[in-house]
Amino acid sequence: ADKLIRIYALEKSDFSFTLPATYRQLEPGDVVTITTDEAEHVLRLVSVNQTADGRLECSARPSSASTYTSIAQGGGGQQGVATIPLPGATVGLLIDCPVIDETLQDASGFVLALNGYSPDWRGGSMFRSLDGGQTFDELQALSGRSSFGFASTFLSASSCNLIQRGGTLTVSLVGGTLESVTEAQMLNGANVAAYGVDGRWEIVRFQNVTLNGDGSYTLDTFWRGDSGTEWATGLHVAGDYFVLMTDPDMAFVSVPSDSIGQPRNYRAVTFGASIDSAANQPFTYAGVNFETLSGVHPVGTRSAGDLTINWTRRTRTGGAWRDYVDAAIGEAAESYSVDIMQGAAVVRTLTSATPSVVYYSVDQVTDFGTPQSSVVARIYQISSVVGRGYPLEATL
């Protein structure tokens, strides 16, 4: 700025003059010295035009080498950022499990969690393709970090009859945090997590959390097999996912019921990144939140060789058991099927609209050749959306 101001002040005068043809090597930008009777002028040629008789008609402005050197001191300006943030890739998890919000138990959809390994991750979106990966549509965006990660140890099978006070689980999160709660808070719905992988999620609750020196957490005191998932308690391995379902930075993604059983490709994309920056995640929504819970307390009674099988049903919705009050059916209609087993083979299927069936002696003779002293039965409640639920298997 200092140089420009001095140049503008110096060049406020214009000069015109004519030179003979002997100076035809001159061109605009050259600096020449013109001596007149009044003074000696140092000028910068602005234009040089040759006339028909060879003379040079020139226009010029004053020039001084000192104007191109300045001792002015500039301001400090603003300091730029020391590092460029790298948002990194988005880690997306699609969770097909019983939902903890009862208002969504009859809604078709699954749970979505998003996070990133980079500390500068700024959120992302889950995209879905309905045409085998040719095109993708945005399904859900999340700007907060969902609390999920991996368990480096595993919990053993549980009877799920009592709060499990022995055993611990070590969890490392991709992002988010875990905190301890009181036993009363746990029993009233705090610290609910999905533990496992697709096809064998167990819903657990946990009370105590200890932060380890390496950033992992050690959990203890569990409510196992919540929401009818006791069948999955013995299926865990090291490396299973651990997802805090009570984290508000999660989303329930509604999808049409006709998408149940349909394989789709999904992509988790960081905000601002191209859809091509993410890899396909194959996922098939199986409608697990519609799966009916297995019955409990099977009882077999005999009369003249006929075997009456009774059980107590459970419900996906409608709350817990109460004295002298039946739990809500939770389905469009009450319906059951009972498989009579011979090893791994089904020899007969009985159906009923109540939690009771009769396996007649004559049918036992047909199936086994003689009335049976005991039989193995698998009992299913039927969902109008996804069919058979989780089985209750008993020897009666």
Short mmCIF file of C-alpha atoms in Angstrom, two decimals:
data_model
loop_
_atom_site.label_atom_id
_atom_site.label_comp_id
_atom_site.label_asym_id
_atom_site.label_seq_id
_atom_site.Cartn_x
_atom_site.Cartn_y
_atom_site.Cartn_z
CA ALA A 1 0.00 0.00 0.00
CA ASP A 2 2.87 2.37 0.81
CA LYS A 3 4.46 1.72 -2.60
CA LEU A 4 1.21 2.22 -4.51
CA ILE A 5 0.45 5.53 -2.78
CA ARG A 6 3.91 6.91 -3.64
CA ILE A 7 3.70 5.68 -7.23
CA TYR A 8 0.27 7.33 -7.71
CA ALA A 9 1.65 10.63 -6.33
CA LEU A 10 4.75 10.46 -8.54
CA GLU A 11 2.88 9.62 -11.74
CA LYS A 12 0.25 12.37 -11.54
CA SER A 13 1.98 14.20 -14.45
CA ASP A 14 2.03 13.03 -18.08
CA PHE A 15 4.81 13.76 -20.57
CA SER A 16 4.81 13.66 -24.39
CA PHE A 17 7.81 13.96 -26.69
CA THR A 18 9.17 12.86 -30.07
CA LEU A 19 12.42 10.96 -30.66
CA PRO A 20 14.31 10.31 -33.87
CA ALA A 21 14.40 6.90 -35.54
CA THR A 22 17.74 6.13 -33.91
CA TYR A 23 15.77 5.27 -30.71
CA ARG A 24 13.50 2.75 -32.34
CA GLN A 25 14.78 0.02 -29.95
CA LEU A 26 12.76 1.61 -27.13
CA GLU A 27 9.47 0.03 -26.02
CA PRO A 28 6.84 0.68 -23.32
CA GLY A 29 8.20 0.02 -19.82
CA ASP A 30 11.69 1.26 -20.58
CA VAL A 31 13.03 4.06 -18.38
CA VAL A 32 14.70 6.97 -20.20
CA THR A 33 16.27 10.26 -19.13
CA ILE A 34 15.08 13.40 -20.96
CA THR A 35 17.14 16.58 -20.52
CA THR A 36 15.44 19.93 -21.05
CA ASP A 37 16.46 23.51 -20.37
CA GLU A 38 14.56 23.41 -17.07
CA ALA A 39 15.52 20.01 -15.67
CA GLU A 40 16.51 16.41 -16.19
CA HIS A 41 13.52 14.04 -16.17
CA VAL A 42 13.61 10.31 -15.50
CA LEU A 43 10.56 8.87 -17.26
CA ARG A 44 8.92 5.46 -17.78
CA LEU A 45 7.61 5.01 -21.29
CA VAL A 46 3.89 4.26 -21.39
CA SER A 47 3.46 4.11 -25.19
CA VAL A 48 5.73 4.28 -28.23
CA ASN A 49 4.21 4.87 -31.71
CA GLN A 50 6.25 5.05 -34.95
CA THR A 51 5.16 7.68 -37.49
CA ALA A 52 5.31 7.34 -41.28
CA ASP A 53 8.60 9.19 -41.45
CA GLY A 54 10.23 6.95 -38.80
CA ARG A 55 9.98 9.25 -35.79
CA LEU A 56 8.81 7.90 -32.38
CA GLU A 57 5.92 9.63 -30.66
CA CYS A 58 6.20 8.76 -26.95
CA SER A 59 4.10 9.27 -23.84
CA ALA A 60 5.63 8.75 -20.41
CA ARG A 61 5.29 9.28 -16.67
CA PRO A 62 7.80 10.12 -13.99
CA SER A 63 9.77 7.21 -12.58
CA SER A 64 11.95 6.77 -9.50
CA ALA A 65 13.56 3.52 -8.34
CA SER A 66 13.11 4.54 -4.72
CA THR A 67 9.33 4.31 -5.03
CA TYR A 68 9.65 0.53 -5.38
CA THR A 69 11.33 0.15 -2.01
CA SER A 70 9.38 0.62 1.22
CA ILE A 71 10.33 0.58 4.89
CA ALA A 72 6.70 0.54 6.10
CA GLN A 73 5.85 -2.19 8.57
CA GLY A 74 2.75 -4.33 7.92
CA GLY A 75 0.33 -5.43 10.60
CA GLY A 76 0.57 -8.86 12.20
CA GLY A 77 -2.66 -10.18 10.71
CA GLN A 78 -4.53 -13.22 11.99
CA GLN A 79 -2.89 -16.52 12.87
CA GLY A 80 -4.08 -19.39 10.67
CA VAL A 81 -5.16 -22.75 12.07
CA ALA A 82 -2.25 -24.92 13.08
CA THR A 83 -3.80 -28.11 11.68
CA ILE A 84 -6.44 -28.96 9.10
CA PRO A 85 -9.21 -31.06 10.70
CA LEU A 86 -9.73 -34.49 9.15
CA PRO A 87 -13.33 -35.71 9.67
CA GLY A 88 -12.49 -39.21 8.52
CA ALA A 89 -14.87 -42.00 7.58
CA THR A 90 -18.20 -42.70 9.25
CA VAL A 91 -18.80 -45.97 11.09
CA GLY A 92 -22.44 -47.00 10.73
CA LEU A 93 -24.28 -49.73 12.63
CA LEU A 94 -27.71 -51.07 11.64
CA ILE A 95 -29.36 -52.84 14.60
CA ASP A 96 -32.27 -55.22 14.07
CA CYS A 97 -33.27 -56.02 17.66
CA PRO A 98 -36.15 -55.54 20.11
CA VAL A 99 -36.54 -51.80 20.64
CA ILE A 100 -36.64 -50.38 24.15
CA ASP A 101 -39.38 -47.84 23.37
CA GLU A 102 -42.67 -49.76 23.54
CA THR A 103 -44.36 -47.18 21.33
CA LEU A 104 -42.13 -48.42 18.49
CA GLN A 105 -42.58 -52.18 19.04
CA ASP A 106 -45.27 -52.31 16.38
CA ALA A 107 -43.44 -49.94 14.01
CA SER A 108 -41.55 -51.37 11.08
CA GLY A 109 -37.94 -50.28 11.32
CA PHE A 110 -34.54 -50.67 12.94
CA VAL A 111 -32.08 -48.70 15.09
CA LEU A 112 -29.24 -46.67 13.55
CA ALA A 113 -25.98 -45.65 15.24
CA LEU A 114 -23.27 -43.50 13.61
CA ASN A 115 -19.82 -42.47 14.78
CA GLY A 116 -16.32 -41.84 13.49
CA TYR A 117 -12.82 -42.88 14.57
CA SER A 118 -11.42 -39.38 13.95
CA PRO A 119 -11.74 -36.82 16.80
CA ASP A 120 -12.75 -34.28 14.13
CA TRP A 121 -15.70 -36.37 12.87
CA ARG A 122 -18.62 -33.97 12.41
CA GLY A 123 -21.55 -36.28 11.75
CA GLY A 124 -22.84 -38.29 8.86
CA SER A 125 -25.78 -39.80 7.01
CA MET A 126 -26.89 -43.32 6.23
CA PHE A 127 -27.86 -43.90 2.61
CA ARG A 128 -29.83 -46.86 1.22
CA SER A 129 -30.02 -48.37 -2.24
CA LEU A 130 -33.16 -50.12 -3.46
CA ASP A 131 -31.68 -51.11 -6.83
CA GLY A 132 -28.61 -53.14 -5.93
CA GLY A 133 -26.27 -50.19 -5.48
CA GLN A 134 -27.04 -48.26 -8.68
CA THR A 135 -28.51 -45.26 -6.83
CA PHE A 136 -28.62 -44.24 -3.17
CA ASP A 137 -31.10 -42.15 -1.19
CA GLU A 138 -30.43 -40.50 2.16
CA LEU A 139 -32.19 -42.39 4.94
CA GLN A 140 -31.17 -40.65 8.16
CA ALA A 141 -28.58 -38.07 9.29
CA LEU A 142 -26.99 -37.90 12.75
CA SER A 143 -24.72 -35.10 13.96
CA GLY A 144 -23.97 -36.53 17.43
CA ARG A 145 -21.73 -39.45 18.30
CA SER A 146 -23.68 -42.62 19.08
CA SER A 147 -22.21 -44.53 22.04
CA PHE A 148 -21.14 -47.90 20.68
CA GLY A 149 -18.04 -50.01 20.38
CA PHE A 150 -16.68 -53.52 20.87
CA ALA A 151 -16.43 -55.89 23.82
CA SER A 152 -12.95 -57.39 24.17
CA THR A 153 -14.25 -59.98 26.66
CA PHE A 154 -17.62 -61.75 26.75
CA LEU A 155 -20.40 -62.67 29.15
CA SER A 156 -21.29 -66.33 29.62
CA ALA A 157 -24.78 -67.82 29.45
CA SER A 158 -27.26 -66.72 32.11
CA SER A 159 -30.48 -68.11 33.57
CA CYS A 160 -31.73 -64.49 33.65
CA ASN A 161 -33.58 -65.19 36.89
CA LEU A 162 -31.64 -62.72 39.07
CA ILE A 163 -29.46 -59.66 38.67
CA GLN A 164 -26.03 -60.96 37.64
CA ARG A 165 -23.53 -59.60 40.18
CA GLY A 166 -20.61 -61.77 39.15
CA GLY A 167 -18.58 -61.36 35.98
CA THR A 168 -17.45 -58.26 34.11
CA LEU A 169 -17.43 -57.03 30.52
CA THR A 170 -14.67 -54.83 29.03
CA VAL A 171 -15.88 -52.44 26.33
CA SER A 172 -13.97 -50.02 24.07
CA LEU A 173 -16.14 -47.36 22.43
CA VAL A 174 -15.71 -45.85 18.98
CA GLY A 175 -17.20 -42.72 20.55
CA GLY A 176 -19.48 -41.59 23.33
CA THR A 177 -19.29 -42.36 27.04
CA LEU A 178 -20.68 -44.78 29.64
CA GLU A 179 -21.65 -43.89 33.21
CA SER A 180 -22.69 -45.76 36.35
CA VAL A 181 -26.27 -45.65 37.63
CA THR A 182 -27.99 -46.83 40.79
CA GLU A 183 -29.72 -50.20 40.91
CA ALA A 184 -33.09 -48.46 41.01
CA GLN A 185 -32.22 -46.45 37.89
CA MET A 186 -31.13 -49.61 36.09
CA LEU A 187 -34.37 -51.39 37.00
CA ASN A 188 -36.34 -48.39 35.77
CA GLY A 189 -34.78 -48.34 32.30
CA ALA A 190 -31.34 -46.69 32.51
CA ASN A 191 -28.23 -48.08 30.80
CA VAL A 192 -29.96 -50.41 28.36
CA ALA A 193 -27.62 -51.83 25.71
CA ALA A 194 -27.74 -54.14 22.69
CA TYR A 195 -24.91 -56.67 22.96
CA GLY A 196 -23.96 -59.08 20.17
CA VAL A 197 -24.30 -58.91 16.39
CA ASP A 198 -27.09 -59.07 13.85
CA GLY A 199 -29.06 -62.29 14.35
CA ARG A 200 -28.16 -62.74 18.04
CA TRP A 201 -28.58 -59.44 19.86
CA GLU A 202 -29.06 -59.67 23.61
CA ILE A 203 -30.62 -56.72 25.41
CA VAL A 204 -28.81 -56.10 28.69
CA ARG A 205 -28.83 -53.48 31.42
CA PHE A 206 -25.73 -52.59 33.44
CA GLN A 207 -25.19 -50.71 36.67
CA ASN A 208 -21.50 -50.06 37.39
CA VAL A 209 -18.93 -48.55 35.01
CA THR A 210 -15.18 -48.21 35.65
CA LEU A 211 -13.00 -46.16 33.27
CA ASN A 212 -9.68 -47.91 32.59
CA GLY A 213 -6.32 -46.29 31.87
CA ASP A 214 -6.45 -47.21 28.18
CA GLY A 215 -9.84 -45.53 27.68
CA SER A 216 -11.87 -48.75 27.81
CA TYR A 217 -14.64 -49.41 30.34
CA THR A 218 -15.21 -52.35 32.67
CA LEU A 219 -18.90 -53.05 33.38
CA ASP A 220 -20.42 -55.15 36.12
CA THR A 221 -23.82 -55.95 37.67
CA PHE A 222 -26.15 -56.85 34.79
CA TRP A 223 -29.79 -57.49 34.01
CA ARG A 224 -29.49 -60.17 31.33
CA GLY A 225 -31.82 -61.33 28.57
CA ASP A 226 -34.12 -58.30 28.63
CA SER A 227 -37.00 -58.03 26.12
CA GLY A 228 -37.15 -61.80 25.61
CA THR A 229 -33.53 -62.17 24.48
CA GLU A 230 -32.50 -64.77 27.08
CA TRP A 231 -31.99 -67.25 24.22
CA ALA A 232 -28.92 -65.21 23.10
CA THR A 233 -27.06 -65.10 26.43
CA GLY A 234 -24.84 -68.09 25.64
CA LEU A 235 -23.88 -67.03 22.11
CA HIS A 236 -21.43 -64.21 22.79
CA VAL A 237 -17.79 -64.06 21.69
CA ALA A 238 -15.01 -61.52 22.15
CA GLY A 239 -15.41 -58.71 19.61
CA ASP A 240 -19.21 -58.46 19.81
CA TYR A 241 -20.76 -55.01 19.41
CA PHE A 242 -21.93 -53.11 22.48
CA VAL A 243 -24.46 -50.33 21.80
CA LEU A 244 -25.95 -47.98 24.41
CA MET A 245 -29.60 -47.98 23.35
CA THR A 246 -30.55 -45.18 25.78
CA ASP A 247 -28.16 -42.75 24.06
CA PRO A 248 -30.18 -39.85 22.56
CA ASP A 249 -27.72 -39.71 19.63
CA MET A 250 -29.38 -42.75 18.07
CA ALA A 251 -32.28 -42.97 15.65
CA PHE A 252 -35.11 -45.36 14.89
CA VAL A 253 -35.38 -45.59 11.11
CA SER A 254 -38.87 -46.38 9.87
CA VAL A 255 -39.10 -48.54 6.74
CA PRO A 256 -42.10 -50.09 4.94
CA SER A 257 -43.16 -53.48 6.27
CA ASP A 258 -42.72 -54.96 2.78
CA SER A 259 -38.97 -54.42 3.16
CA ILE A 260 -38.80 -57.19 5.79
CA GLY A 261 -36.56 -59.92 4.45
CA GLN A 262 -35.34 -57.80 1.52
CA PRO A 263 -31.52 -57.46 1.24
CA ARG A 264 -30.38 -53.87 0.75
CA ASN A 265 -27.08 -52.04 0.42
CA TYR A 266 -26.35 -49.18 2.79
CA ARG A 267 -23.53 -46.62 2.99
CA ALA A 268 -22.48 -44.49 5.97
CA VAL A 269 -21.17 -41.17 4.60
CA THR A 270 -19.48 -38.36 6.52
CA PHE A 271 -21.05 -34.90 6.11
CA GLY A 272 -19.51 -33.20 3.07
CA ALA A 273 -18.00 -36.39 1.65
CA SER A 274 -18.96 -38.09 -1.60
CA ILE A 275 -21.29 -41.10 -1.59
CA ASP A 276 -18.45 -42.93 -3.38
CA SER A 277 -16.19 -42.47 -0.35
CA ALA A 278 -18.11 -45.12 1.62
CA ALA A 279 -18.30 -48.87 1.07
CA ASN A 280 -21.49 -50.92 0.79
CA GLN A 281 -22.94 -52.43 3.98
CA PRO A 282 -25.27 -55.32 3.12
CA PHE A 283 -28.15 -55.53 5.61
CA THR A 284 -31.49 -57.34 5.65
CA TYR A 285 -34.15 -56.10 8.04
CA ALA A 286 -35.81 -59.22 9.51
CA GLY A 287 -38.42 -57.48 11.66
CA VAL A 288 -36.95 -58.71 14.95
CA ASN A 289 -38.98 -56.16 16.91
CA PHE A 290 -42.10 -58.04 15.70
CA GLU A 291 -40.79 -61.41 16.93
CA THR A 292 -43.05 -62.84 19.64
CA LEU A 293 -41.38 -63.80 22.91
CA SER A 294 -41.11 -67.43 23.91
CA GLY A 295 -43.53 -68.78 26.49
CA VAL A 296 -42.45 -69.85 29.99
CA HIS A 297 -43.39 -72.33 32.73
CA PRO A 298 -44.32 -75.32 30.52
CA VAL A 299 -46.38 -78.02 32.24
CA GLY A 300 -47.45 -81.43 30.95
CA THR A 301 -50.32 -83.46 32.46
CA ARG A 302 -51.56 -86.89 31.40
CA SER A 303 -55.01 -88.36 31.28
CA ALA A 304 -55.59 -91.82 29.79
CA GLY A 305 -52.42 -91.46 27.78
CA ASP A 306 -53.32 -88.05 26.36
CA LEU A 307 -50.73 -85.34 27.10
CA THR A 308 -52.00 -81.83 27.78
CA ILE A 309 -49.31 -79.18 27.37
CA ASN A 310 -49.81 -75.80 29.05
CA TRP A 311 -47.54 -72.76 29.25
CA THR A 312 -47.62 -69.09 30.20
CA ARG A 313 -47.28 -66.63 27.37
CA ARG A 314 -45.32 -63.40 27.42
CA THR A 315 -45.89 -60.20 25.47
CA ARG A 316 -43.79 -57.79 23.43
CA THR A 317 -45.97 -54.88 24.57
CA GLY A 318 -48.28 -54.00 27.40
CA GLY A 319 -45.94 -54.07 30.37
CA ALA A 320 -44.98 -56.71 32.93
CA TRP A 321 -47.02 -59.43 34.65
CA ARG A 322 -49.33 -58.33 37.43
CA ASP A 323 -51.08 -60.45 40.01
CA TYR A 324 -54.40 -61.75 38.71
CA VAL A 325 -54.06 -59.74 35.48
CA ASP A 326 -53.12 -61.38 32.18
CA ALA A 327 -50.46 -59.65 30.14
CA ALA A 328 -51.62 -58.04 26.92
CA ILE A 329 -51.55 -60.36 23.92
CA GLY A 330 -49.57 -57.81 21.94
CA GLU A 331 -50.53 -59.41 18.60
CA ALA A 332 -53.38 -59.02 16.15
CA ALA A 333 -54.70 -62.44 17.26
CA GLU A 334 -53.61 -65.07 19.75
CA SER A 335 -52.18 -68.06 17.92
CA TYR A 336 -49.68 -70.82 18.72
CA SER A 337 -48.02 -73.77 17.05
CA VAL A 338 -46.33 -76.66 18.86
CA ASP A 339 -43.81 -78.95 17.15
CA ILE A 340 -43.44 -82.47 18.54
CA MET A 341 -39.82 -83.46 18.02
CA GLN A 342 -38.04 -86.75 17.40
CA GLY A 343 -34.40 -85.72 17.56
CA ALA A 344 -34.04 -82.92 15.05
CA ALA A 345 -37.14 -84.00 13.06
CA VAL A 346 -40.64 -82.61 13.52
CA VAL A 347 -43.12 -85.52 13.66
CA ARG A 348 -46.26 -83.46 14.30
CA THR A 349 -47.34 -79.82 14.59
CA LEU A 350 -50.24 -78.89 16.87
CA THR A 351 -52.00 -75.51 16.71
CA SER A 352 -54.07 -73.60 19.22
CA ALA A 353 -55.62 -70.19 19.91
CA THR A 354 -54.86 -70.54 23.64
CA PRO A 355 -51.66 -71.41 25.56
CA SER A 356 -52.62 -75.08 25.72
CA VAL A 357 -52.70 -78.08 23.35
CA VAL A 358 -53.50 -81.79 23.69
CA TYR A 359 -51.22 -84.42 22.21
CA TYR A 360 -53.57 -87.38 21.97
CA SER A 361 -52.44 -90.91 22.70
CA VAL A 362 -53.60 -92.11 19.29
CA ASP A 363 -51.41 -89.48 17.63
CA GLN A 364 -48.44 -90.58 19.75
CA VAL A 365 -48.91 -94.14 18.47
CA THR A 366 -49.07 -92.83 14.90
CA ASP A 367 -45.92 -90.74 15.36
CA PHE A 368 -43.79 -93.06 17.51
CA GLY A 369 -45.48 -96.47 17.35
CA THR A 370 -46.42 -96.40 21.03
CA PRO A 371 -47.62 -93.88 23.66
CA GLN A 372 -44.67 -91.88 24.94
CA SER A 373 -43.60 -91.45 28.55
CA SER A 374 -42.07 -88.10 27.59
CA VAL A 375 -41.95 -85.92 24.51
CA VAL A 376 -39.91 -82.93 23.41
CA ALA A 377 -42.06 -79.98 22.35
CA ARG A 378 -41.15 -76.64 20.79
CA ILE A 379 -43.79 -74.00 21.44
CA TYR A 380 -44.14 -70.88 19.29
CA GLN A 381 -46.44 -67.89 19.45
CA ILE A 382 -47.38 -66.59 15.99
CA SER A 383 -46.96 -63.02 14.75
CA SER A 384 -49.16 -61.88 11.89
CA VAL A 385 -46.17 -59.92 10.53
CA VAL A 386 -43.18 -62.28 10.79
CA GLY A 387 -44.75 -65.63 11.72
CA ARG A 388 -43.24 -67.82 14.41
CA GLY A 389 -41.45 -66.14 17.27
CA TYR A 390 -38.79 -67.49 19.59
CA PRO A 391 -39.41 -71.10 20.70
CA LEU A 392 -39.92 -72.52 24.18
CA GLU A 393 -38.44 -76.03 24.13
CA ALA A 394 -39.33 -78.48 26.92
CA THR A 395 -39.33 -82.19 27.66
CA LEU A 396 -42.77 -83.13 29.10
#
